[in-house]
Coordinates of C-alpha atoms and ligand atoms in Angstrom, one line a residue:
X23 CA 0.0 0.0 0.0
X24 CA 1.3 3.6 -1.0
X25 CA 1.0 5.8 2.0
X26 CA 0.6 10.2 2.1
X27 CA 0.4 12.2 5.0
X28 CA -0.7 15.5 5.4
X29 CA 2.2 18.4 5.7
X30 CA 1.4 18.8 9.5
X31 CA 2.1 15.1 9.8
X32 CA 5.1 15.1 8.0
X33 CA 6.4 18.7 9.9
X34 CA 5.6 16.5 13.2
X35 CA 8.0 13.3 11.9
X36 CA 10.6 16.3 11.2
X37 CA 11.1 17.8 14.5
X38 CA 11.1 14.4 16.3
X39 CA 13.6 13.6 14.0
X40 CA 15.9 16.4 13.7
X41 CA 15.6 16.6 17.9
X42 CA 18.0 13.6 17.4
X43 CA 20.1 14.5 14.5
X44 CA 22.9 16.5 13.9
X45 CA 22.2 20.2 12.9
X46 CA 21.4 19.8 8.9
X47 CA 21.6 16.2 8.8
X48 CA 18.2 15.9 7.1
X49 CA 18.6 18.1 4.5
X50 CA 21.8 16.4 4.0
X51 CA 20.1 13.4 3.2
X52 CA 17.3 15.0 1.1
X53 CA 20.0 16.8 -0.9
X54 CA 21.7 13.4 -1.7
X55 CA 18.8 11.8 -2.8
X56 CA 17.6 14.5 -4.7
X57 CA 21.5 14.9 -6.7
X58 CA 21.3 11.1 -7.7
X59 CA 17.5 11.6 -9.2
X60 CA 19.0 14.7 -10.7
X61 CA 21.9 12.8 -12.4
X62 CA 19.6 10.2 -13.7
X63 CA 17.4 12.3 -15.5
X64 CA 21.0 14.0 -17.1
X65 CA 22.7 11.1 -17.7
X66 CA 25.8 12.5 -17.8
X67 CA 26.4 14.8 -15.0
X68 CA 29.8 16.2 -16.3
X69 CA 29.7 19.1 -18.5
X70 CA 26.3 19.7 -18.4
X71 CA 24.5 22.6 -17.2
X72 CA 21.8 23.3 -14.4
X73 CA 20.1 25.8 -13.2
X74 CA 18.3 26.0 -9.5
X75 CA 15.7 27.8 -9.3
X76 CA 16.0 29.0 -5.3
X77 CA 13.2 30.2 -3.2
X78 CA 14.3 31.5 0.3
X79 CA 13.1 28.4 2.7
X80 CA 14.6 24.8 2.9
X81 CA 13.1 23.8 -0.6
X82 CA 15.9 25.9 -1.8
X83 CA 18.4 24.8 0.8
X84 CA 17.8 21.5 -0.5
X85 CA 18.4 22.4 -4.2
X86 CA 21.1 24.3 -3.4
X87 CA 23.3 21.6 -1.9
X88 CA 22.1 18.9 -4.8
X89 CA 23.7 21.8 -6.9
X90 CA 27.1 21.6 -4.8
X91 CA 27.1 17.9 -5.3
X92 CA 26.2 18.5 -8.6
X93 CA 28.9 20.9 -9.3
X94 CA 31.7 18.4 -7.6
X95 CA 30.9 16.2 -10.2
X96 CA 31.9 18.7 -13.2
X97 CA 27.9 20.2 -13.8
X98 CA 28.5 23.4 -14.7
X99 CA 25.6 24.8 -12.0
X100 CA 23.7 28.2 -11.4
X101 CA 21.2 29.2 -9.2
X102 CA 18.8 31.7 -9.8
X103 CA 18.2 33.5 -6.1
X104 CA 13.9 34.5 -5.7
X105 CA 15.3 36.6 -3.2
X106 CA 19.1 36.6 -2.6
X107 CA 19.5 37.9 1.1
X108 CA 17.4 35.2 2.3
X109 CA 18.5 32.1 0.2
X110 CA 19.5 29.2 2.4
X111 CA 23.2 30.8 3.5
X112 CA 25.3 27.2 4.1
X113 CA 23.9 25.6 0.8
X114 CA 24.7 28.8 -1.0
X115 CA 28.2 28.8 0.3
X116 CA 28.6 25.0 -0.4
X117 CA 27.4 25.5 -4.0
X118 CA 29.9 28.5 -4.6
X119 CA 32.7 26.2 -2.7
X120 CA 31.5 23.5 -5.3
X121 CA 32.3 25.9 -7.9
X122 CA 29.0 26.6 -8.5
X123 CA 27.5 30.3 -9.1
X124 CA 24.6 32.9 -9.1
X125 CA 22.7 33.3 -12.2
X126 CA 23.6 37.1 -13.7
X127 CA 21.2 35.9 -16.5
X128 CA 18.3 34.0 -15.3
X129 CA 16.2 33.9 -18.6
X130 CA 19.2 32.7 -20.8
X131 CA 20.8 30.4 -18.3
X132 CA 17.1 28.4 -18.1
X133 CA 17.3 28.5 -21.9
X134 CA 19.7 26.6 -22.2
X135 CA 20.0 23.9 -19.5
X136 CA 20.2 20.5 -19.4
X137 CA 18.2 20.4 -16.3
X138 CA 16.0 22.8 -14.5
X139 CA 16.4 22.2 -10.5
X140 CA 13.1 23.6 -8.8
X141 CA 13.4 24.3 -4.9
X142 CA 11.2 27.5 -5.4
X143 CA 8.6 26.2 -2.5
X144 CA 8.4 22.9 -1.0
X145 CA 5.4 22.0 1.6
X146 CA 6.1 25.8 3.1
X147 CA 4.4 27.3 0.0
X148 CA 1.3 29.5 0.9
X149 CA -1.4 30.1 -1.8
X150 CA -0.9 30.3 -5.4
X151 CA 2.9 31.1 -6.7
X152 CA 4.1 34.8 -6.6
X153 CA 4.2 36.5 -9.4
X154 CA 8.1 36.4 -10.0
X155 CA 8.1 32.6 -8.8
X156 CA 5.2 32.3 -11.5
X157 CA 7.4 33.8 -14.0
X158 CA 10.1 31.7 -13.3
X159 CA 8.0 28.5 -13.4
X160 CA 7.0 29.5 -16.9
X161 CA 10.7 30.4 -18.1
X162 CA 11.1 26.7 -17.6
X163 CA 8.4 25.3 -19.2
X164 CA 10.8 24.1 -22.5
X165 CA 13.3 22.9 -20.0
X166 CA 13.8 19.3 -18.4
X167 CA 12.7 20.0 -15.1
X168 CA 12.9 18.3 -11.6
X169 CA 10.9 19.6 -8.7
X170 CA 12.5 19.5 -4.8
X171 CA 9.4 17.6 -2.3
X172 CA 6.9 18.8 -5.1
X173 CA 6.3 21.2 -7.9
X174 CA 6.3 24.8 -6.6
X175 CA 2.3 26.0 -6.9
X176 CA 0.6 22.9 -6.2
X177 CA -1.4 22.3 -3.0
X178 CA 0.8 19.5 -0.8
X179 CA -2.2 18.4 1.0
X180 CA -5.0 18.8 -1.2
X181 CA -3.6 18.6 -4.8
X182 CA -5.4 22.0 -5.6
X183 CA -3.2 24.2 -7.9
X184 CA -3.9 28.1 -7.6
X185 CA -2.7 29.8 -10.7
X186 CA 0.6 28.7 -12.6
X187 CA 3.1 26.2 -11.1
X188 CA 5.9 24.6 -12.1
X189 CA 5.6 21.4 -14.9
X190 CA 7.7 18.6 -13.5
X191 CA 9.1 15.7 -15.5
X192 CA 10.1 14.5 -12.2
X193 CA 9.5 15.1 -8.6
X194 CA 11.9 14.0 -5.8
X195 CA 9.5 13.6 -2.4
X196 CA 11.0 13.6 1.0
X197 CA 10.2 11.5 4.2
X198 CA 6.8 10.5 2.6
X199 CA 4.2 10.7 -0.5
X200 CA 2.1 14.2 0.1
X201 CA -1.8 13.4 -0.7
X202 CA -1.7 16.4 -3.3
X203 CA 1.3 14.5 -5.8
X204 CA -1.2 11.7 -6.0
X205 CA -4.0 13.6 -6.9
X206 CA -5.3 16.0 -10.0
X207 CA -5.4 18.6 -11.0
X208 CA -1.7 18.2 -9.1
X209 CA -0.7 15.3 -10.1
X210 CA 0.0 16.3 -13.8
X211 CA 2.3 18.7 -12.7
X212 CA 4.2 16.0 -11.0
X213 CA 6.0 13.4 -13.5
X214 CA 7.7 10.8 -12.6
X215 CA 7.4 10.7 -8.7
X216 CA 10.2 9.1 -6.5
X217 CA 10.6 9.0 -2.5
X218 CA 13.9 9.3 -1.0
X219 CA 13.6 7.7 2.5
X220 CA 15.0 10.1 5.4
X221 CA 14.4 8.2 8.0
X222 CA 10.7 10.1 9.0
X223 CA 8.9 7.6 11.3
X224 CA 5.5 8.3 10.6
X225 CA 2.2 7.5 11.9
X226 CA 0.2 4.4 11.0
X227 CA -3.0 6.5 10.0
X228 CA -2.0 8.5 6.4
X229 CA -4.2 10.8 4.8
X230 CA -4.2 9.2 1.5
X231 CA -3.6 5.7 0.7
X232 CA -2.8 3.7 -2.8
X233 CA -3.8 0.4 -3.1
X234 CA -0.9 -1.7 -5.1
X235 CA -0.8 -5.0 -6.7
X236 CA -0.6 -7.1 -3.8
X237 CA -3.5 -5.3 -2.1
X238 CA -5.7 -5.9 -4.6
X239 CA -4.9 -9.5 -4.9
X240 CA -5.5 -10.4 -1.5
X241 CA -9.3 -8.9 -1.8
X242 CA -9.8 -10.6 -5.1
X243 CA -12.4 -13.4 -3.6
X244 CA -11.6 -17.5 -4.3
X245 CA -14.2 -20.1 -4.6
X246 CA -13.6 -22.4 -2.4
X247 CA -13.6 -26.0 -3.1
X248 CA -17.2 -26.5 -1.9
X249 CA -18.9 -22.9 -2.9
X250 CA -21.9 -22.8 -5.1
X251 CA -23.1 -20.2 -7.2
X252 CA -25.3 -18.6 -4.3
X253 CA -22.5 -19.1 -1.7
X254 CA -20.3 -16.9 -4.1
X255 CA -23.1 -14.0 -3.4
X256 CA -25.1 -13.1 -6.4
X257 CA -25.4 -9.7 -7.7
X258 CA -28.7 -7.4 -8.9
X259 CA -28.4 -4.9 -11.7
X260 CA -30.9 -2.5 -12.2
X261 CA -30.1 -0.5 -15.6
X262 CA -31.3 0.2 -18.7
X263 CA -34.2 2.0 -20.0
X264 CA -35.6 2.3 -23.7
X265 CA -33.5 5.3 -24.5
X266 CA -30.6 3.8 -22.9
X267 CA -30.8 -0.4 -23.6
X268 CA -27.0 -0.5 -23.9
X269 CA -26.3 0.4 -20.2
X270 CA -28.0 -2.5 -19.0
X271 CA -25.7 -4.9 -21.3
X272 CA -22.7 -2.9 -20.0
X273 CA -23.1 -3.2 -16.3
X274 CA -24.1 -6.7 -16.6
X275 CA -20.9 -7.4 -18.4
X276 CA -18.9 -5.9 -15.7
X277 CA -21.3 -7.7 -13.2
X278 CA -20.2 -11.0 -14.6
X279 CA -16.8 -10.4 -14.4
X280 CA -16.9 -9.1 -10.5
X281 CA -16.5 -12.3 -8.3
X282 CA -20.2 -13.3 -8.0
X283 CA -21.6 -16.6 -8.6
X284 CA -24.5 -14.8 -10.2
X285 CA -25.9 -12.2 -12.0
X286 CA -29.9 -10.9 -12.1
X287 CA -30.2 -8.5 -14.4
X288 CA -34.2 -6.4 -13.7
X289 CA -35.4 -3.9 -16.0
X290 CA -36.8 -3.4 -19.3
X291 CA -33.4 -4.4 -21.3
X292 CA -33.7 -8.4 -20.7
X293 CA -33.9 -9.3 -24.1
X294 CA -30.7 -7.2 -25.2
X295 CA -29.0 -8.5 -22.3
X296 CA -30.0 -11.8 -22.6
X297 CA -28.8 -11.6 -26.3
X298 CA -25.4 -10.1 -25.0
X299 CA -24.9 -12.3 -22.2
X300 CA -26.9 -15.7 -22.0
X301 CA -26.0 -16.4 -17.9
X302 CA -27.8 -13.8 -16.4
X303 CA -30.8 -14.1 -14.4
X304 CA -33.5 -11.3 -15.8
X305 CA -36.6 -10.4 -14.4
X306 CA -38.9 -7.9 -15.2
X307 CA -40.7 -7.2 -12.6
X308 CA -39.7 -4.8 -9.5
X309 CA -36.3 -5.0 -7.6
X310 CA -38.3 -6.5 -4.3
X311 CA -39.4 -9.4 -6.3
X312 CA -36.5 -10.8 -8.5
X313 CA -35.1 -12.8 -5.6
X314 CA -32.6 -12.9 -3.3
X315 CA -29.0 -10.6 -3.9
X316 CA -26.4 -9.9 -1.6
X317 CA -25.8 -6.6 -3.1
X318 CA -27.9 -4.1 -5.9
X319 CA -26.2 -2.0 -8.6
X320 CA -28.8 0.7 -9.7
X321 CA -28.7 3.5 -12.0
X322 CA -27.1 3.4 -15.0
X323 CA -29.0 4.5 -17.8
X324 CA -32.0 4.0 -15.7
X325 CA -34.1 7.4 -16.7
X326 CA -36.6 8.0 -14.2
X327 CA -37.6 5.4 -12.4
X328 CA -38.3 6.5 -8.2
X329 CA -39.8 3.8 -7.7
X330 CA -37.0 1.0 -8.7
X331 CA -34.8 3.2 -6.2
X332 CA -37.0 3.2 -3.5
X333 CA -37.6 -0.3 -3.7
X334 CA -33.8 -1.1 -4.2
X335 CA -32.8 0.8 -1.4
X336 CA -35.2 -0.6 1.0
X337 CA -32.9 -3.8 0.6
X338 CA -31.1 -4.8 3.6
X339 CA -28.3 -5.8 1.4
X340 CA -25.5 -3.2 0.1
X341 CA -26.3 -1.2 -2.9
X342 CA -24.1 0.8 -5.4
X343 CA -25.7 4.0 -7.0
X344 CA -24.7 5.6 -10.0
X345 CA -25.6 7.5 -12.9
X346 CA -29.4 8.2 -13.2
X347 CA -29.9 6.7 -10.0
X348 CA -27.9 9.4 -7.6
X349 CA -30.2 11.9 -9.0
X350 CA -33.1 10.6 -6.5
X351 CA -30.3 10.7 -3.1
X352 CA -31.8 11.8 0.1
X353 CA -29.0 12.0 3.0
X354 CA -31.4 11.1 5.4
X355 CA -32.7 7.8 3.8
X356 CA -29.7 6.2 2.8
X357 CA -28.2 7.1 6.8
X358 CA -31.7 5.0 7.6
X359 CA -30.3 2.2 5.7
X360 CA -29.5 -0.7 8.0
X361 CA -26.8 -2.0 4.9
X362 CA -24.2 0.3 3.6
X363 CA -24.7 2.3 0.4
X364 CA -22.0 3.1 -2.4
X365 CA -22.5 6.2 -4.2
X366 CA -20.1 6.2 -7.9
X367 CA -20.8 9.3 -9.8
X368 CA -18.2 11.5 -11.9
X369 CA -17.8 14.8 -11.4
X370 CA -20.9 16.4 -13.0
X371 CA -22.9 14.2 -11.0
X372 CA -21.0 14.6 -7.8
X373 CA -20.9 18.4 -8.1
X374 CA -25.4 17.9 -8.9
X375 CA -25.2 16.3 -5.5
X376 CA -23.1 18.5 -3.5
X377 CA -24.9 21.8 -5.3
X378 CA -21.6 23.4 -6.5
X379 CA -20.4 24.0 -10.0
X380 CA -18.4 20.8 -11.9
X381 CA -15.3 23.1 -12.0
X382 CA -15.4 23.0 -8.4
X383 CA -15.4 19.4 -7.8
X384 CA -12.4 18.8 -10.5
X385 CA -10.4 21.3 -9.1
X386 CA -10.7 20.2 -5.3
X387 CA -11.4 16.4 -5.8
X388 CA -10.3 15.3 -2.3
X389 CA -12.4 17.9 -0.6
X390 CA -15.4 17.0 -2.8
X391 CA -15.0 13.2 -1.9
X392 CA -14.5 13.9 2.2
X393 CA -18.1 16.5 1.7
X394 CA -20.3 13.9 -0.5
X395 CA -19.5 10.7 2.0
X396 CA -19.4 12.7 5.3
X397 CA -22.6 14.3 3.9
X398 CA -24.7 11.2 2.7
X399 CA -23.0 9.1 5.1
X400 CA -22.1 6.9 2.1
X401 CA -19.1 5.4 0.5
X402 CA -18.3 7.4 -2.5
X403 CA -16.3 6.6 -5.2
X404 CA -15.8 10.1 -7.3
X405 CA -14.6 9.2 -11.0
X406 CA -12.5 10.6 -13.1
X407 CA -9.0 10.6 -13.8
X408 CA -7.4 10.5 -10.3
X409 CA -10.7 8.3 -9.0
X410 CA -10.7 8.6 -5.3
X411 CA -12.5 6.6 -2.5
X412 CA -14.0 7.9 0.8
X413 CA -16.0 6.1 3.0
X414 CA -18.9 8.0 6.1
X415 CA -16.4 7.5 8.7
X416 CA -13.4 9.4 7.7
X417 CA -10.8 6.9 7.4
X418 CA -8.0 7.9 5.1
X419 CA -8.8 8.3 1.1
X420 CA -7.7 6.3 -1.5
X421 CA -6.6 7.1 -4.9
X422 CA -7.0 4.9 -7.5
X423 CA -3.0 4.4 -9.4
X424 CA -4.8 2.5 -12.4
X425 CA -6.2 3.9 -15.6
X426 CA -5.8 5.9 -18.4
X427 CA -7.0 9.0 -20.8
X428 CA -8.5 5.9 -23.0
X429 CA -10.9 5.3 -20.5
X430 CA -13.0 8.5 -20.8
X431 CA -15.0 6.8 -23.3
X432 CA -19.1 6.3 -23.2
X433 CA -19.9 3.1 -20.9
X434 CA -17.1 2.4 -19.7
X435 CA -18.5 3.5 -16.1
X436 CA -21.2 1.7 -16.7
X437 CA -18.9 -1.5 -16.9
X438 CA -17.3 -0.2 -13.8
X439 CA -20.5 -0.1 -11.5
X440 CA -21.1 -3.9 -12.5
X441 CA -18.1 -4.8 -11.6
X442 CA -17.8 -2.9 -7.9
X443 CA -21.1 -4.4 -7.1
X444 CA -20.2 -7.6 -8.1
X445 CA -17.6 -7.7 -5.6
X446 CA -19.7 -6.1 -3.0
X447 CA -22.3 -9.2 -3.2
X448 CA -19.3 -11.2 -2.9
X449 CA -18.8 -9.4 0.8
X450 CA -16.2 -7.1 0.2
X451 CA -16.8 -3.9 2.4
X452 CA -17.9 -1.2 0.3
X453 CA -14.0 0.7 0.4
X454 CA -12.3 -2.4 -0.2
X455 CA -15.0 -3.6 -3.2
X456 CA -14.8 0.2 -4.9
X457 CA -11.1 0.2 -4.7
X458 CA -10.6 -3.1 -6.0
X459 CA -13.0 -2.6 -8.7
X460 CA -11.1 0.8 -9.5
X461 CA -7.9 -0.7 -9.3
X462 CA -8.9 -3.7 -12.2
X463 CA -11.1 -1.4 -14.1
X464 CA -8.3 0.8 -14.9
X465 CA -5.3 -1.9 -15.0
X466 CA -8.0 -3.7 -17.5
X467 CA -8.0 0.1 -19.7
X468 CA -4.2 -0.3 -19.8
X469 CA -3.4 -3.9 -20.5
X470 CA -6.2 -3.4 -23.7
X471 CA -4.5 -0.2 -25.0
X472 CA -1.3 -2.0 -24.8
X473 CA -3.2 -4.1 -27.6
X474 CA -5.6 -1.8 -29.6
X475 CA -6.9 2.0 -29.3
X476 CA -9.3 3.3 -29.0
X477 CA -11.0 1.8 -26.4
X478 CA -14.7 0.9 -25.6
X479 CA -16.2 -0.6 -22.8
X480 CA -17.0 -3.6 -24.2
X481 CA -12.9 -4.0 -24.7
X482 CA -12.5 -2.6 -21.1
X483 CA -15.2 -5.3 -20.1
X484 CA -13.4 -7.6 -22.0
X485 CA -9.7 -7.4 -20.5
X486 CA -10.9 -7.6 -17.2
X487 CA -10.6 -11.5 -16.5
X488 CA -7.0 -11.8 -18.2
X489 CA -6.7 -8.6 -15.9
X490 CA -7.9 -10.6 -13.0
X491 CA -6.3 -13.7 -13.5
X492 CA -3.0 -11.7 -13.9
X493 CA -3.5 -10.2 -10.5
X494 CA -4.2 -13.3 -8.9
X495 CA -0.8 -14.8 -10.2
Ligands
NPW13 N1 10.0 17.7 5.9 C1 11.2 17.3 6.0 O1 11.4 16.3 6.8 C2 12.3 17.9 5.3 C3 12.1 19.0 4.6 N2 13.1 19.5 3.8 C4 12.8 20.5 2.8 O2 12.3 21.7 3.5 C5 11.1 22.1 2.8 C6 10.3 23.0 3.6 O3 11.1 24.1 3.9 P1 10.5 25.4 4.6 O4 9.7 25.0 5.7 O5 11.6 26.3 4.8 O6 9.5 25.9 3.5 P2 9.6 26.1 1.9 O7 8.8 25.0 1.3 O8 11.0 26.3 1.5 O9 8.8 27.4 1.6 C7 9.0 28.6 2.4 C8 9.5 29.6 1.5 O10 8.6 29.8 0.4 C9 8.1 31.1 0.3 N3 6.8 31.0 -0.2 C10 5.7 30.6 0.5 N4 4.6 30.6 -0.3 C11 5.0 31.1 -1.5 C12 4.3 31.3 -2.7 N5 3.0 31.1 -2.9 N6 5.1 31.8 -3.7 C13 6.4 32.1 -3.6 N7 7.1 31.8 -2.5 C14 6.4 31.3 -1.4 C15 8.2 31.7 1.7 O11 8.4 33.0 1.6 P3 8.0 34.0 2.8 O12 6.5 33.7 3.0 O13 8.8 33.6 4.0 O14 8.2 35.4 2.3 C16 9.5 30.9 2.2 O15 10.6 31.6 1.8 C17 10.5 20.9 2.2 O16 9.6 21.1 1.2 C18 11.8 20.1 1.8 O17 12.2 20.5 0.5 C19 14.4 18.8 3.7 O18 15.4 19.7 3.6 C20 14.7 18.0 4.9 C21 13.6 17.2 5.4
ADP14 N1 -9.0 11.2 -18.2 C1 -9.3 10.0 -17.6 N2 -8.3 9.2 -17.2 C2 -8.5 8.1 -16.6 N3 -9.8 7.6 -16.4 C3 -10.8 8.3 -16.8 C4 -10.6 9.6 -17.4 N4 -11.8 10.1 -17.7 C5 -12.7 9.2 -17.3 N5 -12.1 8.1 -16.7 C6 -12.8 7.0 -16.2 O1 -13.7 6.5 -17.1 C7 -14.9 6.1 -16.5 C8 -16.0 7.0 -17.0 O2 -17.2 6.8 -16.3 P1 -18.5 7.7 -16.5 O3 -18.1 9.2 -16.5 O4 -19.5 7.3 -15.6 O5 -18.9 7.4 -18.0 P2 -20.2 6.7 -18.6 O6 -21.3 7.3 -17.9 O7 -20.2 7.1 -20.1 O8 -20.1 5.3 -18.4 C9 -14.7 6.2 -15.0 O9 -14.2 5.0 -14.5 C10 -13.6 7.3 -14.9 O10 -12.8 7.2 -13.8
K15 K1 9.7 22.7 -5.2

């Protein structure tokens, strides 16, 4: 599991840390890591030229001393000083020791480096960049660049960014992952993202969490030797309508790939889905009366149909809402609910639920997340390109690391609520089911546009049991 902690956390691992080091030892170790990133992305570290950009906290400390070591080596470095009397004094004296020396040029000297150093603002950064810390971050847009703890301008903690900040093709992290490098609008400032380990001993509970590989595998449910189709859990899907017949089809098809034994499909869409998919179960009657579930996937391309939802979430069972359904959400029924609920809508649907504009939710995702589930008392799983996961009781978020641009295709999160409720019937808890489903939704996107592109979500559908099998492995 990939772990971020808030800036106050890390701040607190800090001064418990330096209270037993040496004066500087920490940045000593941050600047080492950060110098062998930096000669990776050059390759060749002598005769080539840097330039740090130097704020006046310990972001630019840190680049400064990478720039001595870099300089020791035969870089030919400069550092351009945001505000010279106040740049970090000993790494400024190591880097001219180093033979290292102050920008007279700034513009020119970007223009023509190798590699652009950014230690403008670290996790001390307040608000949107300056104005002359904006202009420098634009200067080196052309440039290689590699950003010290995270890109100057973007929001450690929340992954908000306020105006310009620096393009990274690589960002060196200190001590821990910061929830905002995980998370967009941030995250695409942030490139390749590495962690150099300082020794931080941090709390068990992060802010943020990642699920990896191995999580994911050990949620994936087994049959066991003696499990029947029932036993497995079986899963409802209420979808479809006749403007929208091809929903139904989709979420069924991620249904049937999502752990359960079983699949009833009800709604109007039986005889497409029947055509598409011969195994499932359809009824046509109401929710109540299509028999036992151990969880219920409504919305998708459902058009208006209160009653289905009303029935569907008087269940005692879980059940997953999305699309069409989440526009019928009432805070206080689903917190009457004596089973959990899983709410999955993007980010026009999230921001219809939450009242604000769409631009709001995508450019404060994690706040957006925290409101909706604290809000509905729901788990909520807010799509999109960084899809993260929140569940009522505020444990920490998780950001989903699979996926790609090939996903933002019609249906394709149609295929995704199938599949998340499929692994709900089969008892996952609703984080654990909606992370899992994220997780090999959007390593099934990737392992298809390996093959072919563009993408649809039947191909995403599709890839999802080689996906599956592969994670099992
Ligand atoms: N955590 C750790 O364990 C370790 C942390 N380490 C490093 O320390 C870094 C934190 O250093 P820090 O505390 O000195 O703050 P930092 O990020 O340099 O920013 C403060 C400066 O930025 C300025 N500034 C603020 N907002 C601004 C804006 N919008 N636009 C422009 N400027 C702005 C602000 O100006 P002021 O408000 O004072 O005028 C002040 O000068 C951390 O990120 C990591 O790199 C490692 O060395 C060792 C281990
Ligand atoms: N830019 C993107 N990068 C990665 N995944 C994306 C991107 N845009 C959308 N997605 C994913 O694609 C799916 C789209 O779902 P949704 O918006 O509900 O579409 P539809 O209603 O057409 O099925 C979601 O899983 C979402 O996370
Ligand atoms: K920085």
């Amino acid at each position: 599991m990939r772990t971020a902690y808030s800036v106050e956390k890390v701040r607190a691992a800090e001064r418990d840390l330096m209270a037993r080091l040496p004066d500087g030892a920490l940045m000593q170790r941050a600047a080492a890591g950060l110098a062998v990133a930096c000669a990776d992305l050059l390759g060749r570290v002598y005769g080539s030229r840097v330039v740090l950009l130097v704020g006046s906290g310990d972001n630019g400390g840190d680049a400064l001393y990478a720039g001595a070591r870099l300089a020791r080596r035969g870089a030919g470095v400069r550092a351009v000083l945001l505000t010279p009397e106040r740049a970090h004094q000993g790494g400024l004296a190591a880097l001219r020791a180093a033979g290292g020396r102050v920008s007279a040029d700034p513009r020119a000297d970007i223009g023509r480096a190798d590699l652009v150093v950014d230690g403008i603002v670290g996790i001390g950064g307040k608000g949107g960049l300056r104005p002359e810390a904006a202009e420098l971050a634009e200067a080196a847009r052309a440039r290689t660049v590699l950003a010290v703890d995270l890109p100057s301008g973007v929001n450690a903690d929340t992954g908000e960014v306020d105006g310009t900040a620096v393009r990274a093709d690589a960002t060196v992290t200190f001590g821990a992952y910061k929830p905002g490098l995980l998370i967009d609008p941030a995250r695409e400032y942030v490139g390749a993202l590495r962690l150099v380990d300082i020794g931080l001993d941090l709390p068990d509970e992060a802010d943020v969490t990642a699920l990896q590989h191995a999580d994911v595998a050990a949620l994936l449910p087994v049959p066991a030797a003696d499990s029947d189709k029932y036993r497995r859990g079986v899963v409802g899907v209420v979808a479809g309508s006749a403007r929208y017949p091809g929903a139904a089809v989709l979420s069924v098809s991620g249904a049937l790939r999502g752990g359960a034994g079983a699949v009833r499909y009800v709604g109007p869409g039986g005889d497409a889905v029947i055509a598409a998919h011969p195994e499932t179960l359809v009824h046509a009657g109401p929710p109540s009366k299509a028999g036992r579930v151990q969880a219920w996937v409504i919305g998708p391309g459902l058009g208006d149909n209160e009653a289905a939802m009303a029935d569907v979430l008087a269940s005692d069972v879980p059940v997953l809402v999305d699309a069409d359904g989440l526009r019928y959400l009432d805070p206080a029924r689903l917190r009457a609910r004596t089973a959990p609920t899983l709410l999955t809508p993007h980010a026009g649907e999230a921001a219809a639920l939450l009242g604000a504009a769409r631009e709001e939710v995508e450019s404060a995702r994690l706040h957006a997340v925290r409101e909706l589930a604290s809000r509905y008392g729901a788990t909520v799983l807010l799509k999109g390109s960084s899809t993260l996961i929140a569940d009522p009781e505020g444990a920490a978020v998780r950001v989903n690391p699979t996926g790609t641009g090939w996903l933002a295709t019609a249906g394709s999160g149609d295929v995704l609520s199938g599949l998340a409720g499929s692994l709900l019937a089969t008892g996952l808890a609703p984080l654990d089911a909606a992370s899992a489903g994220a997780y090999l939704h959007g390593l099934a996107a990737r392992r298809a546009a390996e093959k072919a592109v563009p993408l649809t979500a039947c191909d995403v559908a599709a890839a999802l049991p080689g996906t599956w099998h592969s994670l099992a492995d």
